[in-house]
Amino acid sequence: MAKAETLETMQPNPEWDADGYEDAVATLGADDYTFKVWGGDWCGDCQDQLPNFGAALDAAGVDSSHIEHYPVEKADDGSKIGPRVEEYGIEYIPTVVVELDGEEVARFVEEEADPIAVYLAEQLSN
C-alpha cells in the first residue's frame, strides 16, 4: 500500500547496530505485522527514536508496504492533529501500533525504558 505521506524521521539510522538487537529484529520480522507510525519530523522525541526504529524494521526485512506513516501536527492546545489520530486515540508521539490481521497486538507510546524495537518485540513475544 503506497503512502501519500512519509516521516523523514523514519529513515533508517545508518549507524544503528543490529547486532546488539538480534532478538528484537528477529521478532519484528517473524510475522506479517503491519507497523503504523504516528510522529512529527518537528518532534524531538521522534527525531531521537524513529531513525533507530526505522533501522530495526529495515534489519528485520519488513517490507515498506507493511509500514504506514502518519505525520502529525500539534494544535495550539497541545493535542495532536493528523490522519487516524482520533480513530487510534493518539495523544503522544511517537506512537507505533503493531497489527496482525487487522488486530492491534502491540503499542508503543512516546517513551519507555527500552527502545521502540525492543519494547514492541517484548510485547509481541508475550
JSON list of C-alpha atoms in Angstrom, two decimals:
[
{"chain": "A", "resi": 1, "resn": "MET", "atom": "CA", "xyz": [0.00, 0.00, 0.00]},
{"chain": "A", "resi": 2, "resn": "ALA", "atom": "CA", "xyz": [1.60, 3.26, -1.09]},
{"chain": "A", "resi": 3, "resn": "LYS", "atom": "CA", "xyz": [1.64, 6.03, 1.45]},
{"chain": "A", "resi": 4, "resn": "ALA", "atom": "CA", "xyz": [0.74, 9.57, 0.48]},
{"chain": "A", "resi": 5, "resn": "GLU", "atom": "CA", "xyz": [2.92, 10.95, 3.25]},
{"chain": "A", "resi": 6, "resn": "THR", "atom": "CA", "xyz": [6.11, 9.84, 4.91]},
{"chain": "A", "resi": 7, "resn": "LEU", "atom": "CA", "xyz": [8.04, 10.73, 8.02]},
{"chain": "A", "resi": 8, "resn": "GLU", "atom": "CA", "xyz": [11.63, 11.73, 7.31]},
{"chain": "A", "resi": 9, "resn": "THR", "atom": "CA", "xyz": [12.46, 10.61, 10.84]},
{"chain": "A", "resi": 10, "resn": "MET", "atom": "CA", "xyz": [11.69, 7.01, 9.81]},
{"chain": "A", "resi": 11, "resn": "GLN", "atom": "CA", "xyz": [14.72, 6.97, 7.50]},
{"chain": "A", "resi": 12, "resn": "PRO", "atom": "CA", "xyz": [16.94, 4.23, 8.98]},
{"chain": "A", "resi": 13, "resn": "ASN", "atom": "CA", "xyz": [19.86, 5.42, 11.09]},
{"chain": "A", "resi": 14, "resn": "PRO", "atom": "CA", "xyz": [22.93, 4.14, 9.17]},
{"chain": "A", "resi": 15, "resn": "GLU", "atom": "CA", "xyz": [24.93, 3.94, 12.41]},
{"chain": "A", "resi": 16, "resn": "TRP", "atom": "CA", "xyz": [22.43, 1.71, 14.22]},
{"chain": "A", "resi": 17, "resn": "ASP", "atom": "CA", "xyz": [23.95, -1.68, 15.04]},
{"chain": "A", "resi": 18, "resn": "ALA", "atom": "CA", "xyz": [21.52, -4.56, 14.55]},
{"chain": "A", "resi": 19, "resn": "ASP", "atom": "CA", "xyz": [23.95, -7.00, 16.18]},
{"chain": "A", "resi": 20, "resn": "GLY", "atom": "CA", "xyz": [23.03, -5.67, 19.61]},
{"chain": "A", "resi": 21, "resn": "TYR", "atom": "CA", "xyz": [19.32, -6.26, 18.95]},
{"chain": "A", "resi": 22, "resn": "GLU", "atom": "CA", "xyz": [19.19, -9.67, 17.27]},
{"chain": "A", "resi": 23, "resn": "ASP", "atom": "CA", "xyz": [16.21, -10.95, 19.29]},
{"chain": "A", "resi": 24, "resn": "ALA", "atom": "CA", "xyz": [14.15, -7.79, 18.73]},
{"chain": "A", "resi": 25, "resn": "VAL", "atom": "CA", "xyz": [14.94, -7.74, 14.99]},
{"chain": "A", "resi": 26, "resn": "ALA", "atom": "CA", "xyz": [14.00, -11.41, 14.65]},
{"chain": "A", "resi": 27, "resn": "THR", "atom": "CA", "xyz": [10.70, -10.86, 16.47]},
{"chain": "A", "resi": 28, "resn": "LEU", "atom": "CA", "xyz": [9.74, -7.78, 14.42]},
{"chain": "A", "resi": 29, "resn": "GLY", "atom": "CA", "xyz": [10.30, -9.72, 11.20]},
{"chain": "A", "resi": 30, "resn": "ALA", "atom": "CA", "xyz": [8.83, -13.01, 12.40]},
{"chain": "A", "resi": 31, "resn": "ASP", "atom": "CA", "xyz": [5.25, -12.49, 11.24]},
{"chain": "A", "resi": 32, "resn": "ASP", "atom": "CA", "xyz": [3.18, -10.50, 8.76]},
{"chain": "A", "resi": 33, "resn": "TYR", "atom": "CA", "xyz": [2.91, -7.47, 11.05]},
{"chain": "A", "resi": 34, "resn": "THR", "atom": "CA", "xyz": [1.82, -4.01, 9.95]},
{"chain": "A", "resi": 35, "resn": "PHE", "atom": "CA", "xyz": [3.53, -1.12, 11.73]},
{"chain": "A", "resi": 36, "resn": "LYS", "atom": "CA", "xyz": [1.54, 2.12, 11.94]},
{"chain": "A", "resi": 37, "resn": "VAL", "atom": "CA", "xyz": [3.76, 5.03, 12.98]},
{"chain": "A", "resi": 38, "resn": "TRP", "atom": "CA", "xyz": [2.49, 8.41, 14.16]},
{"chain": "A", "resi": 39, "resn": "GLY", "atom": "CA", "xyz": [5.10, 11.10, 14.55]},
{"chain": "A", "resi": 40, "resn": "GLY", "atom": "CA", "xyz": [6.26, 14.53, 13.52]},
{"chain": "A", "resi": 41, "resn": "ASP", "atom": "CA", "xyz": [9.52, 15.47, 11.88]},
{"chain": "A", "resi": 42, "resn": "TRP", "atom": "CA", "xyz": [9.40, 18.57, 14.13]},
{"chain": "A", "resi": 43, "resn": "CYS", "atom": "CA", "xyz": [9.20, 16.43, 17.30]},
{"chain": "A", "resi": 44, "resn": "GLY", "atom": "CA", "xyz": [12.39, 15.92, 19.33]},
{"chain": "A", "resi": 45, "resn": "ASP", "atom": "CA", "xyz": [11.30, 12.52, 20.69]},
{"chain": "A", "resi": 46, "resn": "CYS", "atom": "CA", "xyz": [10.55, 11.36, 17.14]},
{"chain": "A", "resi": 47, "resn": "GLN", "atom": "CA", "xyz": [13.91, 12.64, 15.88]},
{"chain": "A", "resi": 48, "resn": "ASP", "atom": "CA", "xyz": [15.66, 10.72, 18.67]},
{"chain": "A", "resi": 49, "resn": "GLN", "atom": "CA", "xyz": [13.74, 7.44, 18.45]},
{"chain": "A", "resi": 50, "resn": "LEU", "atom": "CA", "xyz": [12.30, 6.84, 14.98]},
{"chain": "A", "resi": 51, "resn": "PRO", "atom": "CA", "xyz": [15.55, 6.60, 12.94]},
{"chain": "A", "resi": 52, "resn": "ASN", "atom": "CA", "xyz": [16.68, 3.64, 15.09]},
{"chain": "A", "resi": 53, "resn": "PHE", "atom": "CA", "xyz": [13.25, 2.05, 14.82]},
{"chain": "A", "resi": 54, "resn": "GLY", "atom": "CA", "xyz": [13.36, 2.52, 11.04]},
{"chain": "A", "resi": 55, "resn": "ALA", "atom": "CA", "xyz": [16.76, 0.81, 11.05]},
{"chain": "A", "resi": 56, "resn": "ALA", "atom": "CA", "xyz": [15.36, -2.08, 13.12]},
{"chain": "A", "resi": 57, "resn": "LEU", "atom": "CA", "xyz": [12.49, -2.60, 10.68]},
{"chain": "A", "resi": 58, "resn": "ASP", "atom": "CA", "xyz": [14.97, -2.47, 7.81]},
{"chain": "A", "resi": 59, "resn": "ALA", "atom": "CA", "xyz": [17.21, -5.06, 9.52]},
{"chain": "A", "resi": 60, "resn": "ALA", "atom": "CA", "xyz": [14.15, -7.24, 10.16]},
{"chain": "A", "resi": 61, "resn": "GLY", "atom": "CA", "xyz": [13.33, -7.22, 6.46]},
{"chain": "A", "resi": 62, "resn": "VAL", "atom": "CA", "xyz": [9.91, -5.64, 6.97]},
{"chain": "A", "resi": 63, "resn": "ASP", "atom": "CA", "xyz": [8.57, -4.64, 3.56]},
{"chain": "A", "resi": 64, "resn": "SER", "atom": "CA", "xyz": [7.77, -0.94, 3.21]},
{"chain": "A", "resi": 65, "resn": "SER", "atom": "CA", "xyz": [4.18, -1.89, 2.31]},
{"chain": "A", "resi": 66, "resn": "HIS", "atom": "CA", "xyz": [3.81, -3.01, 5.95]},
{"chain": "A", "resi": 67, "resn": "ILE", "atom": "CA", "xyz": [4.97, 0.33, 7.39]},
{"chain": "A", "resi": 68, "resn": "GLU", "atom": "CA", "xyz": [2.39, 3.11, 7.43]},
{"chain": "A", "resi": 69, "resn": "HIS", "atom": "CA", "xyz": [3.42, 6.68, 8.24]},
{"chain": "A", "resi": 70, "resn": "TYR", "atom": "CA", "xyz": [1.01, 9.15, 9.81]},
{"chain": "A", "resi": 71, "resn": "PRO", "atom": "CA", "xyz": [2.55, 12.63, 10.08]},
{"chain": "A", "resi": 72, "resn": "VAL", "atom": "CA", "xyz": [1.07, 14.59, 12.98]},
{"chain": "A", "resi": 73, "resn": "GLU", "atom": "CA", "xyz": [0.92, 18.29, 13.82]},
{"chain": "A", "resi": 74, "resn": "LYS", "atom": "CA", "xyz": [0.40, 19.83, 17.25]},
{"chain": "A", "resi": 75, "resn": "ALA", "atom": "CA", "xyz": [-2.63, 22.06, 17.85]},
{"chain": "A", "resi": 76, "resn": "ASP", "atom": "CA", "xyz": [-2.40, 25.21, 19.98]},
{"chain": "A", "resi": 77, "resn": "ASP", "atom": "CA", "xyz": [-3.82, 23.26, 22.94]},
{"chain": "A", "resi": 78, "resn": "GLY", "atom": "CA", "xyz": [-1.13, 20.56, 22.58]},
{"chain": "A", "resi": 79, "resn": "SER", "atom": "CA", "xyz": [-3.47, 17.95, 21.11]},
{"chain": "A", "resi": 80, "resn": "LYS", "atom": "CA", "xyz": [-2.36, 16.05, 18.03]},
{"chain": "A", "resi": 81, "resn": "ILE", "atom": "CA", "xyz": [-3.91, 16.56, 14.60]},
{"chain": "A", "resi": 82, "resn": "GLY", "atom": "CA", "xyz": [-3.41, 14.15, 11.73]},
{"chain": "A", "resi": 83, "resn": "PRO", "atom": "CA", "xyz": [-4.63, 11.09, 9.89]},
{"chain": "A", "resi": 84, "resn": "ARG", "atom": "CA", "xyz": [-6.40, 8.47, 12.03]},
{"chain": "A", "resi": 85, "resn": "VAL", "atom": "CA", "xyz": [-5.41, 10.25, 15.27]},
{"chain": "A", "resi": 86, "resn": "GLU", "atom": "CA", "xyz": [-8.92, 10.06, 16.71]},
{"chain": "A", "resi": 87, "resn": "GLU", "atom": "CA", "xyz": [-9.57, 6.54, 15.43]},
{"chain": "A", "resi": 88, "resn": "TYR", "atom": "CA", "xyz": [-6.46, 5.21, 17.21]},
{"chain": "A", "resi": 89, "resn": "GLY", "atom": "CA", "xyz": [-6.58, 7.51, 20.26]},
{"chain": "A", "resi": 90, "resn": "ILE", "atom": "CA", "xyz": [-3.20, 9.14, 19.56]},
{"chain": "A", "resi": 91, "resn": "GLU", "atom": "CA", "xyz": [-2.27, 11.65, 22.26]},
{"chain": "A", "resi": 92, "resn": "TYR", "atom": "CA", "xyz": [1.54, 11.45, 22.32]},
{"chain": "A", "resi": 93, "resn": "ILE", "atom": "CA", "xyz": [4.17, 10.88, 19.66]},
{"chain": "A", "resi": 94, "resn": "PRO", "atom": "CA", "xyz": [5.90, 8.86, 18.60]},
{"chain": "A", "resi": 95, "resn": "THR", "atom": "CA", "xyz": [3.22, 6.20, 18.78]},
{"chain": "A", "resi": 96, "resn": "VAL", "atom": "CA", "xyz": [3.65, 2.88, 16.99]},
{"chain": "A", "resi": 97, "resn": "VAL", "atom": "CA", "xyz": [0.77, 0.43, 16.68]},
{"chain": "A", "resi": 98, "resn": "VAL", "atom": "CA", "xyz": [1.52, -3.10, 15.52]},
{"chain": "A", "resi": 99, "resn": "GLU", "atom": "CA", "xyz": [-1.30, -5.01, 13.88]},
{"chain": "A", "resi": 100, "resn": "LEU", "atom": "CA", "xyz": [-1.62, -8.61, 12.76]},
{"chain": "A", "resi": 101, "resn": "ASP", "atom": "CA", "xyz": [-4.55, -9.47, 10.51]},
{"chain": "A", "resi": 102, "resn": "GLY", "atom": "CA", "xyz": [-6.12, -6.09, 11.29]},
{"chain": "A", "resi": 103, "resn": "GLU", "atom": "CA", "xyz": [-5.98, -6.54, 15.07]},
{"chain": "A", "resi": 104, "resn": "GLU", "atom": "CA", "xyz": [-3.76, -4.48, 17.37]},
{"chain": "A", "resi": 105, "resn": "VAL", "atom": "CA", "xyz": [-1.19, -6.73, 19.05]},
{"chain": "A", "resi": 106, "resn": "ALA", "atom": "CA", "xyz": [1.29, -4.18, 20.47]},
{"chain": "A", "resi": 107, "resn": "ARG", "atom": "CA", "xyz": [1.64, -0.44, 21.06]},
{"chain": "A", "resi": 108, "resn": "PHE", "atom": "CA", "xyz": [4.50, 1.90, 21.93]},
{"chain": "A", "resi": 109, "resn": "VAL", "atom": "CA", "xyz": [3.60, 5.39, 23.17]},
{"chain": "A", "resi": 110, "resn": "GLU", "atom": "CA", "xyz": [6.13, 8.25, 23.33]},
{"chain": "A", "resi": 111, "resn": "GLU", "atom": "CA", "xyz": [8.75, 7.00, 25.75]},
{"chain": "A", "resi": 112, "resn": "GLU", "atom": "CA", "xyz": [9.64, 3.79, 27.55]},
{"chain": "A", "resi": 113, "resn": "ALA", "atom": "CA", "xyz": [12.73, 2.46, 29.31]},
{"chain": "A", "resi": 114, "resn": "ASP", "atom": "CA", "xyz": [13.58, 0.37, 26.22]},
{"chain": "A", "resi": 115, "resn": "PRO", "atom": "CA", "xyz": [13.97, 1.48, 22.59]},
{"chain": "A", "resi": 116, "resn": "ILE", "atom": "CA", "xyz": [10.86, 1.15, 20.41]},
{"chain": "A", "resi": 117, "resn": "ALA", "atom": "CA", "xyz": [12.05, -2.05, 18.69]},
{"chain": "A", "resi": 118, "resn": "VAL", "atom": "CA", "xyz": [12.89, -3.79, 21.98]},
{"chain": "A", "resi": 119, "resn": "TYR", "atom": "CA", "xyz": [9.70, -2.64, 23.70]},
{"chain": "A", "resi": 120, "resn": "LEU", "atom": "CA", "xyz": [7.47, -3.86, 20.85]},
{"chain": "A", "resi": 121, "resn": "ALA", "atom": "CA", "xyz": [9.37, -7.12, 20.47]},
{"chain": "A", "resi": 122, "resn": "GLU", "atom": "CA", "xyz": [8.81, -7.86, 24.17]},
{"chain": "A", "resi": 123, "resn": "GLN", "atom": "CA", "xyz": [5.06, -7.24, 23.77]},
{"chain": "A", "resi": 124, "resn": "LEU", "atom": "CA", "xyz": [4.93, -9.42, 20.65]},
{"chain": "A", "resi": 125, "resn": "SER", "atom": "CA", "xyz": [6.79, -12.24, 22.41]},
{"chain": "A", "resi": 126, "resn": "ASN", "atom": "CA", "xyz": [4.29, -12.43, 25.29]}
]
